[in-house]
PDB file of C-alpha atoms in Angstrom:
ATOM      1  CA  MET A1113       5.847   5.926  14.803  1.00 75.00           C
ATOM      2  CA  SER A1114       4.502   8.760  12.683  1.00 89.00           C
ATOM      3  CA  ARG A1115       3.876   8.372   8.975  1.00 92.00           C
ATOM      4  CA  ILE A1116       2.801  10.662   6.181  1.00 92.00           C
ATOM      5  CA  GLN A1117      -0.707  10.185   4.828  1.00 93.00           C
ATOM      6  CA  LEU A1118      -1.512  10.698   1.166  1.00 95.00           C
ATOM      7  CA  ALA A1119      -5.221  10.517   0.310  1.00 94.00           C
ATOM      8  CA  LEU A1120      -6.011  10.227  -3.394  1.00 95.00           C
ATOM      9  CA  ASN A1121      -9.182  10.279  -5.448  1.00 94.00           C
ATOM     10  CA  VAL A1122      -9.215   7.402  -7.947  1.00 96.00           C
ATOM     11  CA  GLU A1123     -11.528   6.612 -10.871  1.00 96.00           C
ATOM     12  CA  ASP A1124     -11.601   2.837 -10.371  1.00 95.00           C
ATOM     13  CA  LEU A1125     -10.832   1.471  -6.915  1.00 96.00           C
ATOM     14  CA  GLU A1126     -10.085  -2.077  -8.105  1.00 96.00           C
ATOM     15  CA  GLU A1127      -7.600  -0.872 -10.700  1.00 96.00           C
ATOM     16  CA  ALA A1128      -5.949   1.496  -8.204  1.00 96.00           C
ATOM     17  CA  VAL A1129      -5.688  -1.204  -5.525  1.00 96.00           C
ATOM     18  CA  GLY A1130      -4.021  -3.520  -8.033  1.00 96.00           C
ATOM     19  CA  PHE A1131      -1.555  -0.829  -9.064  1.00 95.00           C
ATOM     20  CA  TYR A1132      -0.593   0.230  -5.525  1.00 95.00           C
ATOM     21  CA  THR A1133      -0.403  -3.380  -4.327  1.00 96.00           C
ATOM     22  CA  THR A1134       2.195  -4.013  -7.020  1.00 93.00           C
ATOM     23  CA  LEU A1135       3.939  -0.659  -6.544  1.00 90.00           C
ATOM     24  CA  PHE A1136       4.441  -1.065  -2.791  1.00 92.00           C
ATOM     25  CA  GLY A1137       4.466  -4.877  -2.574  1.00 92.00           C
ATOM     26  CA  ALA A1138       1.731  -4.781   0.066  1.00 94.00           C
ATOM     27  CA  GLU A1139      -1.955  -5.592   0.280  1.00 97.00           C
ATOM     28  CA  PRO A1140      -4.438  -2.993   1.562  1.00 98.00           C
ATOM     29  CA  ALA A1141      -4.735  -2.833   5.343  1.00 96.00           C
ATOM     30  CA  GLU A1142      -8.452  -2.137   4.939  1.00 95.00           C
ATOM     31  CA  ARG A1143     -11.007  -2.310   2.135  1.00 96.00           C
ATOM     32  CA  ARG A1144     -14.578  -1.108   2.191  1.00 94.00           C
ATOM     33  CA  PRO A1145     -16.994  -0.028  -0.552  1.00 94.00           C
ATOM     34  CA  GLY A1146     -15.382   2.888  -2.395  1.00 94.00           C
ATOM     35  CA  TYR A1147     -12.445   2.977   0.031  1.00 95.00           C
ATOM     36  CA  ALA A1148      -9.095   1.306   0.645  1.00 97.00           C
ATOM     37  CA  ASN A1149      -6.040   2.126   2.683  1.00 96.00           C
ATOM     38  CA  PHE A1150      -2.504   0.815   2.758  1.00 97.00           C
ATOM     39  CA  ALA A1151      -0.188   0.944   5.779  1.00 95.00           C
ATOM     40  CA  ILE A1152       3.192   0.904   4.042  1.00 94.00           C
ATOM     41  CA  ALA A1153       6.195   0.140   6.268  1.00 91.00           C
ATOM     42  CA  GLU A1154       8.910   1.375   3.919  1.00 87.00           C
ATOM     43  CA  PRO A1155       8.720   4.239   3.266  1.00 88.00           C
ATOM     44  CA  PRO A1156       6.399   4.946   6.233  1.00 93.00           C
ATOM     45  CA  LEU A1157       3.197   5.899   4.406  1.00 95.00           C
ATOM     46  CA  LYS A1158      -0.544   5.689   4.920  1.00 94.00           C
ATOM     47  CA  LEU A1159      -2.019   5.647   1.405  1.00 96.00           C
ATOM     48  CA  VAL A1160      -5.776   6.209   1.320  1.00 95.00           C
ATOM     49  CA  LEU A1161      -7.827   5.728  -1.846  1.00 96.00           C
ATOM     50  CA  PHE A1162     -11.319   7.151  -2.376  1.00 93.00           C
ATOM     51  CA  GLU A1163     -13.242   5.943  -5.411  1.00 94.00           C
ATOM     52  CA  SER A1164     -14.325   9.236  -6.968  1.00 92.00           C
ATOM     53  CA  PRO A1165     -15.505   8.977 -10.587  1.00 92.00           C
ATOM     54  CA  GLY A1166     -14.707  12.184 -12.411  1.00 93.00           C
ATOM     55  CA  ALA A1167     -12.069  13.245  -9.871  1.00 92.00           C
ATOM     56  CA  GLY A1168      -9.530  10.446 -10.382  1.00 93.00           C
ATOM     57  CA  GLY A1169      -5.881  11.373 -10.218  1.00 92.00           C
ATOM     58  CA  THR A1170      -6.433  14.269  -7.861  1.00 91.00           C
ATOM     59  CA  LEU A1171      -5.316  14.900  -4.318  1.00 90.00           C
ATOM     60  CA  ASN A1172      -8.003  14.506  -1.679  1.00 88.00           C
ATOM     61  CA  HIS A1173      -5.908  15.623   1.310  1.00 89.00           C
ATOM     62  CA  LEU A1174      -2.604  15.158   3.135  1.00 91.00           C
ATOM     63  CA  GLY A1175      -1.869  14.255   6.719  1.00 90.00           C
ATOM     64  CA  VAL A1176       0.312  12.740   9.378  1.00 91.00           C
ATOM     65  CA  GLU A1177      -0.857   9.766  11.432  1.00 89.00           C
ATOM     66  CA  VAL A1178       0.588   9.699  14.961  1.00 92.00           C
ATOM     67  CA  ASP A1179       0.443   7.236  17.862  1.00 91.00           C
ATOM     68  CA  SER A1180      -1.526   9.138  20.507  1.00 94.00           C
ATOM     69  CA  SER A1181      -4.041  11.886  21.209  1.00 94.00           C
ATOM     70  CA  GLU A1182      -1.329  13.591  23.264  1.00 95.00           C
ATOM     71  CA  GLU A1183       0.832  13.878  20.132  1.00 93.00           C
ATOM     72  CA  VAL A1184      -2.113  15.366  18.221  1.00 94.00           C
ATOM     73  CA  GLU A1185      -2.648  17.898  21.012  1.00 95.00           C
ATOM     74  CA  ALA A1186       1.061  18.822  21.196  1.00 95.00           C
ATOM     75  CA  HIS A1187       1.221  19.499  17.441  1.00 92.00           C
ATOM     76  CA  GLN A1188      -2.069  21.380  17.601  1.00 94.00           C
ATOM     77  CA  ALA A1189      -0.738  23.648  20.381  1.00 95.00           C
ATOM     78  CA  ARG A1190       2.511  24.275  18.475  1.00 92.00           C
ATOM     79  CA  LEU A1191       0.719  25.262  15.260  1.00 92.00           C
ATOM     80  CA  ALA A1192      -1.842  27.422  17.069  1.00 93.00           C
ATOM     81  CA  ALA A1193       1.025  29.217  18.846  1.00 94.00           C
ATOM     82  CA  GLY A1194       2.500  29.812  15.371  1.00 92.00           C
ATOM     83  CA  GLY A1195      -0.675  31.650  14.352  1.00 92.00           C
ATOM     84  CA  LEU A1196      -2.236  28.986  12.110  1.00 91.00           C
ATOM     85  CA  VAL A1197      -6.023  28.562  12.053  1.00 90.00           C
ATOM     86  CA  LEU A1198      -6.975  25.013  13.034  1.00 90.00           C
ATOM     87  CA  ASP A1199     -10.191  23.015  12.906  1.00 90.00           C
ATOM     88  CA  GLU A1200     -10.296  20.498  15.774  1.00 90.00           C
ATOM     89  CA  GLU A1201     -12.264  17.246  15.577  1.00 88.00           C
ATOM     90  CA  LYS A1202     -12.155  15.090  18.706  1.00 89.00           C
ATOM     91  CA  ASP A1203     -13.720  11.628  18.921  1.00 83.00           C
ATOM     92  CA  THR A1204     -15.048  11.761  15.373  1.00 86.00           C
ATOM     93  CA  THR A1205     -15.755   8.968  12.892  1.00 84.00           C
ATOM     94  CA  CYS A1206     -13.970   9.196   9.554  1.00 83.00           C
ATOM     95  CA  CYS A1207     -12.824   6.585   7.048  1.00 81.00           C
ATOM     96  CA  TYR A1208     -14.126   3.670   9.124  1.00 80.00           C
ATOM     97  CA  ALA A1209     -12.141   4.803  12.166  1.00 83.00           C
ATOM     98  CA  ARG A1210     -12.654   6.714  15.413  1.00 85.00           C
ATOM     99  CA  GLN A1211     -10.211   9.627  15.325  1.00 89.00           C
ATOM    100  CA  ASP A1212      -8.909  12.584  17.274  1.00 89.00           C
ATOM    101  CA  LYS A1213      -7.526  15.123  14.820  1.00 92.00           C
ATOM    102  CA  PHE A1214      -7.212  18.655  13.630  1.00 91.00           C
ATOM    103  CA  TRP A1215      -7.075  20.220  10.190  1.00 91.00           C
ATOM    104  CA  VAL A1216      -5.075  23.118   8.819  1.00 89.00           C
ATOM    105  CA  THR A1217      -5.406  24.575   5.327  1.00 87.00           C
ATOM    106  CA  GLY A1218      -2.251  25.477   3.414  1.00 85.00           C
ATOM    107  CA  PRO A1219      -1.695  28.700   1.478  1.00 79.00           C
ATOM    108  CA  ASP A1220      -2.971  27.169  -1.778  1.00 78.00           C
ATOM    109  CA  GLY A1221      -6.060  25.559  -0.215  1.00 84.00           C
ATOM    110  CA  GLU A1222      -4.567  22.117   0.401  1.00 86.00           C
ATOM    111  CA  CYS A1223      -6.040  20.343   3.437  1.00 87.00           C
ATOM    112  CA  PHE A1224      -3.676  18.761   5.935  1.00 89.00           C
ATOM    113  CA  GLU A1225      -4.686  16.708   8.963  1.00 90.00           C
ATOM    114  CA  ARG A1226      -2.786  15.395  11.970  1.00 91.00           C
ATOM    115  CA  TYR A1227      -4.626  12.472  13.574  1.00 89.00           C
ATOM    116  CA  VAL A1228      -4.639   9.334  15.707  1.00 90.00           C
ATOM    117  CA  VAL A1229      -6.886   6.287  15.265  1.00 84.00           C
ATOM    118  CA  PRO A1230      -7.691   4.804  18.684  1.00 77.00           C
ATOM    119  CA  ALA A1231     -10.347   2.409  17.300  1.00 84.00           C
ATOM    120  CA  ASP A1232     -12.019   1.111  14.153  1.00 80.00           C
ATOM    121  CA  ALA A1233     -15.612   2.078  13.286  1.00 84.00           C
ATOM    122  CA  GLU A1234     -18.295   0.203  11.383  1.00 82.00           C
ATOM    123  CA  ASP A1235     -19.368   3.162   9.244  1.00 81.00           C
ATOM    124  CA  PHE A1236     -17.476   5.590   7.038  1.00 79.00           C
ATOM    125  CA  GLY A1237     -18.565   8.661   8.958  1.00 77.00           C
ATOM    126  CA  GLY A1238     -20.179  10.489   6.055  1.00 60.00           C
ATOM    127  CA  PRO A1239     -21.167   9.961   2.446  1.00 48.00           C
ATOM    128  CA  VAL A1240     -18.444   9.395  -0.116  1.00 47.00           C
ATOM    129  CA  ASP A1241     -19.470  11.912  -2.734  1.00 44.00           C
ATOM    130  CA  ALA A1242     -17.680  13.059  -5.885  1.00 38.00           C
ATOM    131  CA  GLY A1243     -14.187  12.846  -4.469  1.00 44.00           C
ATOM    132  CA  ASP A1244     -15.095  14.862  -1.395  1.00 46.00           C
ATOM    133  CA  PRO A1245     -15.903  12.485   1.478  1.00 49.00           C
ATOM    134  CA  ALA A1246     -17.771  14.479   4.117  1.00 49.00           C
ATOM    135  CA  CYS A1247     -15.535  13.372   6.991  1.00 56.00           C
ATOM    136  CA  CYS A1248     -12.431  14.392   5.059  1.00 63.00           C
ATOM    137  CA  VAL A1249     -13.539  17.967   4.497  1.00 56.00           C
ATOM    138  CA  PRO A1250     -12.591  20.264   7.365  1.00 52.00           C
ATOM    139  CA  ASP A1251     -14.675  23.353   8.047  1.00 49.00           C
ATOM    140  CA  THR A1252     -11.663  25.473   7.088  1.00 41.00           C
ATOM    141  CA  LYS A1253     -11.519  23.999   3.566  1.00 38.00           C
ATOM    142  CA  THR A1254     -12.593  26.233   0.755  1.00 34.00           C
ATOM    143  CA  PRO A1255     -13.497  24.422  -2.485  1.00 31.00           C
TER     144      PRO A1255
END
């Protein structure tokens, strides 16, 4: 099952977790320092929160989580054939997870990833800094 990912920068993680727990009637699937994610069944949504003082209420990035690396590769091939510039990241650590993914940047600079999570990871994969976690910034992103 695929689901849309919405990654948000929030001022206060505790307050945001409380709000989204009530809004979606679900507890976070994972919580770590400065980070939380929700795996919402209905509507199918992966909501990711990054504690980012000074950047709260802003979009971090968008994405689609899929079930397999083969699905990531199929979408990557389709978009590359369509002429889009992609940034591939295979077997990378991001957001406490091992991931295979690629990034594409939209016409207004919005970052969009398509990814699979084959395994959890112990570390975040980069510093969480000012609303711009290092693992969630593709090389194609322009600030």
